[in-house]
PDB file of C-alpha atoms in Angstrom:
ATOM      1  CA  UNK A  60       4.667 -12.445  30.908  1.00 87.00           C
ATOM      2  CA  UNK A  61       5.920 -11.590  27.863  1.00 91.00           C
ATOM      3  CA  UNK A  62       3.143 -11.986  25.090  1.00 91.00           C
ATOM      4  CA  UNK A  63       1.133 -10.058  27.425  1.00 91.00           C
ATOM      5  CA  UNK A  64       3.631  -7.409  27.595  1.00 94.00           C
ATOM      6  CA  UNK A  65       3.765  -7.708  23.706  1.00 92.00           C
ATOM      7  CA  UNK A  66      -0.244  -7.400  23.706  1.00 92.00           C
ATOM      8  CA  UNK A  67      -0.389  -4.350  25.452  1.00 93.00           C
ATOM      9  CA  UNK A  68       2.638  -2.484  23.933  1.00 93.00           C
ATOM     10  CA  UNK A  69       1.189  -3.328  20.288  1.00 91.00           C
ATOM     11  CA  UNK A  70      -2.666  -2.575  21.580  1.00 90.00           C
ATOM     12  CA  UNK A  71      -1.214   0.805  22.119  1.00 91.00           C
ATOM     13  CA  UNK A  72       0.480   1.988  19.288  1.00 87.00           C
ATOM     14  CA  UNK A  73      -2.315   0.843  17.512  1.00 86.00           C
ATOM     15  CA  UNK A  74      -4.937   2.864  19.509  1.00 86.00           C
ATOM     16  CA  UNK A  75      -2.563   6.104  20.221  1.00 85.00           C
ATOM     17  CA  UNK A  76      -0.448   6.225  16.663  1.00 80.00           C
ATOM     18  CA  UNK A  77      -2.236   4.086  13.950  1.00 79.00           C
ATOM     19  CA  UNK A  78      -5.781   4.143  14.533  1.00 76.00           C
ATOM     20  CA  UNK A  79      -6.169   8.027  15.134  1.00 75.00           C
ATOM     21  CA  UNK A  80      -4.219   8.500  11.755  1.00 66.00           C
ATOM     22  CA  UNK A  81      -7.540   7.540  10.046  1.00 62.00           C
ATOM     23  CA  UNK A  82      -7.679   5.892   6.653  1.00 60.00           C
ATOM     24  CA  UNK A  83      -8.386   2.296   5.736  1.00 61.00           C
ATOM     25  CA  UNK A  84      -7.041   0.136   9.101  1.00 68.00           C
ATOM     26  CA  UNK A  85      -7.963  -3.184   8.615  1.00 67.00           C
ATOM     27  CA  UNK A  86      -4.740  -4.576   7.692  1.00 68.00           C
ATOM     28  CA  UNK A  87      -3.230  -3.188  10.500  1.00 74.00           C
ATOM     29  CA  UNK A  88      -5.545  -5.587  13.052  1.00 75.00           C
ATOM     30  CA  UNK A  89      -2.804  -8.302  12.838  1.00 79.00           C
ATOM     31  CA  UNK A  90      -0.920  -6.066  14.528  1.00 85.00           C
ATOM     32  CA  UNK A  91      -3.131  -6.511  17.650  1.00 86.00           C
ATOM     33  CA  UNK A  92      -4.731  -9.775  16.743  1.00 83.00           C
ATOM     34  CA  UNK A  93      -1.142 -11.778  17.383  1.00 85.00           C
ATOM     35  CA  UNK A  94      -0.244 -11.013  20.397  1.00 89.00           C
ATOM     36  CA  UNK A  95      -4.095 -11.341  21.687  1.00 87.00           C
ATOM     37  CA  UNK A  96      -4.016 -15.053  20.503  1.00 82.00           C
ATOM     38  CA  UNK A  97      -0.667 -15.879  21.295  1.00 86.00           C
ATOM     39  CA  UNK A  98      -2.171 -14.547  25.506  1.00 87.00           C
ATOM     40  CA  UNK A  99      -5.118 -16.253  24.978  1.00 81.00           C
ATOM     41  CA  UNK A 100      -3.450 -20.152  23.437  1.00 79.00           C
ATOM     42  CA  UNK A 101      -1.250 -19.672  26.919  1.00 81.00           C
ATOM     43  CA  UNK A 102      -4.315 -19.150  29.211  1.00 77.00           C
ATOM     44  CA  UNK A 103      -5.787 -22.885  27.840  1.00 73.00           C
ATOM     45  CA  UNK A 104      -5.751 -25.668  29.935  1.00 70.00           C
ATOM     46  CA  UNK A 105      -5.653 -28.683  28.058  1.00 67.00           C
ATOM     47  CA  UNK A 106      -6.970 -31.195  30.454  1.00 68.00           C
ATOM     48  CA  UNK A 107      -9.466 -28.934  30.952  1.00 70.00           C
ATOM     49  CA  UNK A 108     -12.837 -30.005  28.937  1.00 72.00           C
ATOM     50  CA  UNK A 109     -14.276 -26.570  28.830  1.00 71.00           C
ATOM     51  CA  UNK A 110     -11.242 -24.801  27.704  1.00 71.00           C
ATOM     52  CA  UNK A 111     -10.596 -28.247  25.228  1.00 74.00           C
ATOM     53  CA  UNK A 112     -14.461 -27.089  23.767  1.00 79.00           C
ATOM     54  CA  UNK A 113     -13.402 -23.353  23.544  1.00 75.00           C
ATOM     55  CA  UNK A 114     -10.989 -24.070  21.344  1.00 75.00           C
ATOM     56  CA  UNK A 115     -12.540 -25.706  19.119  1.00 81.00           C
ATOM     57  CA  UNK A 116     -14.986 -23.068  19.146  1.00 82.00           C
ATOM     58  CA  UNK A 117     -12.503 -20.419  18.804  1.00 78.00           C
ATOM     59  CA  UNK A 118     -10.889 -21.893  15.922  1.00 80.00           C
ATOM     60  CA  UNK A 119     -14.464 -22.052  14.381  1.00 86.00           C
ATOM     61  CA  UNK A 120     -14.484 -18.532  14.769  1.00 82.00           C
ATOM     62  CA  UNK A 121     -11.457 -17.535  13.626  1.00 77.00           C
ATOM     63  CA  UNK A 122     -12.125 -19.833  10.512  1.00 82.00           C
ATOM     64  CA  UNK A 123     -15.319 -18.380  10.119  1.00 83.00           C
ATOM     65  CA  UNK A 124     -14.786 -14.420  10.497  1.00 76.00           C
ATOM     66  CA  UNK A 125     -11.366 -15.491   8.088  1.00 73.00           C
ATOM     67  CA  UNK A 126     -13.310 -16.395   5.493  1.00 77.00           C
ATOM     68  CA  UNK A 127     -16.280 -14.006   5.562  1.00 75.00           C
ATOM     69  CA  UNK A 128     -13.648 -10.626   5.748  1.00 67.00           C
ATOM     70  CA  UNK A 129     -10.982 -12.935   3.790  1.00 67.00           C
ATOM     71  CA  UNK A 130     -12.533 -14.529   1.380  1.00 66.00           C
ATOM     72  CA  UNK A 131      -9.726 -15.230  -1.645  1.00 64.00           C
ATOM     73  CA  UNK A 132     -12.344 -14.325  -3.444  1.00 64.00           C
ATOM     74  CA  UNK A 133     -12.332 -10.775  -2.850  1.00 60.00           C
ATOM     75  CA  UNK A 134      -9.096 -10.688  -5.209  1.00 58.00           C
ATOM     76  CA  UNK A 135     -11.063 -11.065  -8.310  1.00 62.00           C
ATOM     77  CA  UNK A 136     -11.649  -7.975  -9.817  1.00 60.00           C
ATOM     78  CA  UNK A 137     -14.993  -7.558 -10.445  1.00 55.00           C
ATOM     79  CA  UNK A 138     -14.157  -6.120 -14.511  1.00 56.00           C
ATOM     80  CA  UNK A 139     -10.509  -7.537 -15.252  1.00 72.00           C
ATOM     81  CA  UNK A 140     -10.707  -5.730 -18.557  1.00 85.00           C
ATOM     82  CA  UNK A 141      -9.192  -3.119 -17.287  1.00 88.00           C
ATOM     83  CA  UNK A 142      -7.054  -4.159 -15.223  1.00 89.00           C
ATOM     84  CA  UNK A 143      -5.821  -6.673 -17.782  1.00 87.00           C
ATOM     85  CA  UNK A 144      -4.778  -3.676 -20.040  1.00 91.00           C
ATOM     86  CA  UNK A 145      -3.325  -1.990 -17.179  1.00 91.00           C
ATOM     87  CA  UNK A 146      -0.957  -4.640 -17.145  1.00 90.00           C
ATOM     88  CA  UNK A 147      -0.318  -5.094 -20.357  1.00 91.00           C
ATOM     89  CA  UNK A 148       1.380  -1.210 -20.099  1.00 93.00           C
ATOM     90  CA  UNK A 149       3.345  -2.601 -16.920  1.00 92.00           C
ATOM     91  CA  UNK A 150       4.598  -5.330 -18.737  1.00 89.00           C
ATOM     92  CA  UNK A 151       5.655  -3.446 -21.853  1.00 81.00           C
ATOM     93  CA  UNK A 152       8.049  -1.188 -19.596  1.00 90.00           C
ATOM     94  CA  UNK A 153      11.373  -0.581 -18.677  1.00 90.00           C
ATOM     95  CA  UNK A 154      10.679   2.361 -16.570  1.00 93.00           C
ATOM     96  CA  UNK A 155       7.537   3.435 -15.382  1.00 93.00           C
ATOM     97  CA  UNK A 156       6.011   6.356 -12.505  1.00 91.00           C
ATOM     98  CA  UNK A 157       3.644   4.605 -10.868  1.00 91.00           C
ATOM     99  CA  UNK A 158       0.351   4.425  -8.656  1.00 88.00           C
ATOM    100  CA  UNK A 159       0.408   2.223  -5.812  1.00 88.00           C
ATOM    101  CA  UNK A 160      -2.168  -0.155  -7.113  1.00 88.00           C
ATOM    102  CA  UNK A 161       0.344  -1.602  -9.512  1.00 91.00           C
ATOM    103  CA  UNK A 162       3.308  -1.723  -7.211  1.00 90.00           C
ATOM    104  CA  UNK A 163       2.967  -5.178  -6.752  1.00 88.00           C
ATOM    105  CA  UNK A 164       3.126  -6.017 -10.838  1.00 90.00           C
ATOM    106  CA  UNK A 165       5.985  -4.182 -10.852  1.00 93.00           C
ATOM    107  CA  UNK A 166       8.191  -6.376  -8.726  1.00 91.00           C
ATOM    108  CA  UNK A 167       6.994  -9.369 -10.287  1.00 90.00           C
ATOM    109  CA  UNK A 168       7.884  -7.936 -13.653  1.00 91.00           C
ATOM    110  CA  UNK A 169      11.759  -6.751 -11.784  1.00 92.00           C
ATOM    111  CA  UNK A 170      10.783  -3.041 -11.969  1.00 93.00           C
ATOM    112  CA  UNK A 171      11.996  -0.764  -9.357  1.00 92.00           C
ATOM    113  CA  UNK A 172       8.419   1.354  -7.895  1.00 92.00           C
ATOM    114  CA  UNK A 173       8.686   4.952  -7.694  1.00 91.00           C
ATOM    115  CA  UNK A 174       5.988   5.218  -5.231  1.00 89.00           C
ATOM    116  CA  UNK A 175       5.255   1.638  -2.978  1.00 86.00           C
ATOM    117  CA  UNK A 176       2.441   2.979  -1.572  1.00 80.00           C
ATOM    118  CA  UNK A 177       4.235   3.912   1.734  1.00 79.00           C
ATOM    119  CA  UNK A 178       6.789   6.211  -0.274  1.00 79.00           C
ATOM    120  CA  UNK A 179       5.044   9.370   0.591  1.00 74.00           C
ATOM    121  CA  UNK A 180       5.470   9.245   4.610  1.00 72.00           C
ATOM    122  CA  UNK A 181       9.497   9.510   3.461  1.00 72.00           C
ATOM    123  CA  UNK A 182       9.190  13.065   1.694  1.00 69.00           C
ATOM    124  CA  UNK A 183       6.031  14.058   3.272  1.00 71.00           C
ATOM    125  CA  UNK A 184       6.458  14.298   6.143  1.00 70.00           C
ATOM    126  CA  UNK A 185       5.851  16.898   8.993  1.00 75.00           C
ATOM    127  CA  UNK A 186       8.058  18.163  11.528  1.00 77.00           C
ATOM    128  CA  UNK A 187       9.250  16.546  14.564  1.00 74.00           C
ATOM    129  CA  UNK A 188      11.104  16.845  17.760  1.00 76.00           C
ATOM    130  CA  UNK A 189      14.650  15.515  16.916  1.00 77.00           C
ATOM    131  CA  UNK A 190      15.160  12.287  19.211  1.00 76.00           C
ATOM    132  CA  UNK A 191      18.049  10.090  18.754  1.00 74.00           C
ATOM    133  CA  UNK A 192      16.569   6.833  19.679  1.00 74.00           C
ATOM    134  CA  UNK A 193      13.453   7.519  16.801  1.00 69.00           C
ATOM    135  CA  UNK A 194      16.431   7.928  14.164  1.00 76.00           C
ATOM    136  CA  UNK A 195      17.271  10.646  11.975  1.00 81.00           C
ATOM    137  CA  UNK A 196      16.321  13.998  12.542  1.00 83.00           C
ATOM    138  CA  UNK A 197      13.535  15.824  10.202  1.00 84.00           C
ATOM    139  CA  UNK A 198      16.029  18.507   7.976  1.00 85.00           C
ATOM    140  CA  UNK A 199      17.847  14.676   7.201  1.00 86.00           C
ATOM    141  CA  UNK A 200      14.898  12.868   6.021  1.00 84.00           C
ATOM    142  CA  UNK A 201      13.504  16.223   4.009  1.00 85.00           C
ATOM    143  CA  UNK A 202      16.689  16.296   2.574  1.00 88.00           C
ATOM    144  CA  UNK A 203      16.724  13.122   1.432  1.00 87.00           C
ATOM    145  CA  UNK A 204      13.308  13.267   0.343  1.00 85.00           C
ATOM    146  CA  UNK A 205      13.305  16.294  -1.817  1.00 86.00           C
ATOM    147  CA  UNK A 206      16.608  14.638  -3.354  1.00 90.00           C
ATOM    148  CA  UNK A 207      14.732  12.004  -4.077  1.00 89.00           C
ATOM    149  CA  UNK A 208      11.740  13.997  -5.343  1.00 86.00           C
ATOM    150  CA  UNK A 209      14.363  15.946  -7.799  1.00 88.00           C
ATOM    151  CA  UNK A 210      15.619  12.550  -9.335  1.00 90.00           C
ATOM    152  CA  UNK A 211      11.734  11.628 -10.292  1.00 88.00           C
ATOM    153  CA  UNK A 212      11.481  15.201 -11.572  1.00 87.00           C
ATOM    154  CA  UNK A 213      14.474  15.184 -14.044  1.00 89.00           C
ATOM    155  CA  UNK A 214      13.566  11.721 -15.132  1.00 90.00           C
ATOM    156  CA  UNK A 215       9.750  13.035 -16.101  1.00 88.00           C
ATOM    157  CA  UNK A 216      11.465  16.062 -17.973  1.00 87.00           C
ATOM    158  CA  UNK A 217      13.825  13.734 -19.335  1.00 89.00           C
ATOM    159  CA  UNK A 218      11.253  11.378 -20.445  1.00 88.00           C
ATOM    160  CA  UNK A 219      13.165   8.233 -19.144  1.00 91.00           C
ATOM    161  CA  UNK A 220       9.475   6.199 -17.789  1.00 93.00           C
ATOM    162  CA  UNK A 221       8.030   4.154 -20.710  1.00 93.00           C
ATOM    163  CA  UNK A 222       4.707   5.566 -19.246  1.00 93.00           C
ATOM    164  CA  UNK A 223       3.207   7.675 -16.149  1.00 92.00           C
ATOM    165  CA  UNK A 224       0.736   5.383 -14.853  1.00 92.00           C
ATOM    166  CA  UNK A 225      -1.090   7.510 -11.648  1.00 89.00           C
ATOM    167  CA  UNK A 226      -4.019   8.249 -10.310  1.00 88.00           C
ATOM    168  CA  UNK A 227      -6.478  11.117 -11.700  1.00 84.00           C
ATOM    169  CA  UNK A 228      -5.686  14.375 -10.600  1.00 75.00           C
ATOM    170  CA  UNK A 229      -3.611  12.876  -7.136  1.00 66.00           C
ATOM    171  CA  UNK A 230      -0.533  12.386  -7.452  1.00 63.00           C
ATOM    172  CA  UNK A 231       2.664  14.350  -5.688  1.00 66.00           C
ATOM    173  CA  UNK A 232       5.093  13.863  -8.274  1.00 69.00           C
ATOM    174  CA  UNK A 233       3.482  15.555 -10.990  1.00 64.00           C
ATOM    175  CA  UNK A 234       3.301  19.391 -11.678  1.00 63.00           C
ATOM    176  CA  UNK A 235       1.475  21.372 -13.896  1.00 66.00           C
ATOM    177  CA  UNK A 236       3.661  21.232 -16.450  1.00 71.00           C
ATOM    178  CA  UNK A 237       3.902  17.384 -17.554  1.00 78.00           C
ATOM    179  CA  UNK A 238       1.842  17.956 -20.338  1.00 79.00           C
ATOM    180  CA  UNK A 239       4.949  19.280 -21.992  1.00 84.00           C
ATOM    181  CA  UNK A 240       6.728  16.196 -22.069  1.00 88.00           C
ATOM    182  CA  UNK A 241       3.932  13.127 -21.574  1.00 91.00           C
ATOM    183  CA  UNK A 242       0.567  13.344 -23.303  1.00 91.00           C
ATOM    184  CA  UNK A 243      -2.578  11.579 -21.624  1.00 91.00           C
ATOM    185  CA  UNK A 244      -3.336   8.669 -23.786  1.00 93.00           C
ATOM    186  CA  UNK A 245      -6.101   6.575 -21.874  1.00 93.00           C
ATOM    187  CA  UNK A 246      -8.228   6.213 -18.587  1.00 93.00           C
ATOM    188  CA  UNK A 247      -8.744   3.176 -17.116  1.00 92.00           C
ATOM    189  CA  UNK A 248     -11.400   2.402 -14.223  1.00 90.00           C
ATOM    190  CA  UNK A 249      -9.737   0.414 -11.852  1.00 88.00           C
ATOM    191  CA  UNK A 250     -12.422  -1.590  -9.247  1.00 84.00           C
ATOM    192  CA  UNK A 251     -10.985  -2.324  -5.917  1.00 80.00           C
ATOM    193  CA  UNK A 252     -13.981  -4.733  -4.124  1.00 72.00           C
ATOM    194  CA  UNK A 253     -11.410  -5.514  -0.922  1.00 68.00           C
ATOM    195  CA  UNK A 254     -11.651  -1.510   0.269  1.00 71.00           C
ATOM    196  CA  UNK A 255     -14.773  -0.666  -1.428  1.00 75.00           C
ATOM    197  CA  UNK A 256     -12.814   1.824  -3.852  1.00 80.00           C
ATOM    198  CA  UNK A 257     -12.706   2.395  -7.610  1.00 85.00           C
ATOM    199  CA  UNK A 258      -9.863   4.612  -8.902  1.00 88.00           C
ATOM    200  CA  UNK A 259      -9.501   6.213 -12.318  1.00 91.00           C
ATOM    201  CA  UNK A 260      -6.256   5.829 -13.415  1.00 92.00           C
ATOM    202  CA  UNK A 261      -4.612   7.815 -15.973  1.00 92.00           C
ATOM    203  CA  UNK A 262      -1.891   6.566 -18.834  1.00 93.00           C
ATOM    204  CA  UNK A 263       0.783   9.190 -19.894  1.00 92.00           C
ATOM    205  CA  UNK A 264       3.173   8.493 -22.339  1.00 92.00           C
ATOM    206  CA  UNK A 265       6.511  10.741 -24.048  1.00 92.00           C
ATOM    207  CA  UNK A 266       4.846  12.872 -26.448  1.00 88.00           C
ATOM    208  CA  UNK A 267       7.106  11.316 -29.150  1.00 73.00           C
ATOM    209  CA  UNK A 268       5.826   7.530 -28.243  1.00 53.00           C
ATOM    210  CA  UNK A 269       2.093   8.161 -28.618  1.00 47.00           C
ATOM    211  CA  UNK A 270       1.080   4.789 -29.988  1.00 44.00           C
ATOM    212  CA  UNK A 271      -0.557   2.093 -27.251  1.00 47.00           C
ATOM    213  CA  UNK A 272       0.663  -0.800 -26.768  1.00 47.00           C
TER     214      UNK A 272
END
């Protein structure tokens, strides 16, 4: 049976690898939640009445719990102003190192992120056993990642990103030192209702470019 083969390899790695990483999880549900329908649609007897009613009931469900954990409304920001302005730096860039929460204005806009979000598992990462069939070895991806760590450096000192857009005080491309070639020029509170979080996010601009946009 091979959703139920599916269901179990997926229940897993969520249970052994994902969950027990901690953080925010619920996007990673569907990674369960797929396979468990897909087993449970194949156990349905349609000319059965019962199992006819527990689908509809099922689907009820589904619509329901859907809509209560997500509800489209959940992507209005409680205060846009903020994020509005936030945007308005995006869209006046040509180059810009980023937080994750504007990754996704980025690509619509056609600029390449510096950090997606998922960028720091590729240069932060901790040792491993070397395995062939998991891919490169670790001294090949840290090589690679401090490379790639280097080329965001020189950039910085270079002052090649229309503006540093990151979060306060957390962010692993910046050093000490930036003041020296950006200067801080606003804060902005950005709400996040979906994940109960509210960041502060910080504006950095070449010293030579102070004005806002």
């Amino acid at each position: 049976n091979y959703f139920a083969y599916f269901l179990a390899c997926s229940s897993l790695a969520f249970l052994l690898i994902l969950a027990p990483s901690g953080g925010y999880t619920n996007y990673l549900y569907q990674i369960v939640l797929s396979p468990f329908y897909l087993v449970l649609f194949q156990s349905i007897k349609p000319a059965s009445r019962l199992s006819l009613i527990s689908f509809f009931l099922l689907l009820l469900n589904v619509m329901s719990f859907g809509w209560l954990r997500f509800n489209p409304d959940f992507l209005k920001q409680a205060h846009s102003n903020d994020w509005a302005t936030l945007y308005q730096y995006v869209d006046g860039s040509k180059q810009v190192l980023n937080t994750p929460v504007i990754t996704s204005e980025l690509v619509r806009v056609g600029i390449v992120p510096v950090d997606s979000g998922q960028t720091e598992y590729y240069y932060e990462l901790k040792p491993y056993a070397d395995n062939k069939l998991l891919g490169p070895n670790y001294d090949v991806v840290k090589q690679h990642g401090t490379t790639y760590k280097n080329l965001v450096r020189r950039s910085m000192v270079n002052a090649e990103y229309s503006y540093i857009i990151i979060k306060a005080g957390d962010h692993i491309f910046m050093t000490g030192d930036r003041a020296k070639y950006y200067s801080l020029i606003q804060t902005l509170t950005i709400p996040m209702p979906q994940v109960n979080q509210q960041w502060n996010v910080e504006i950095w601009k070449p010293i030579n470019l102070n004005s806002k946009p």
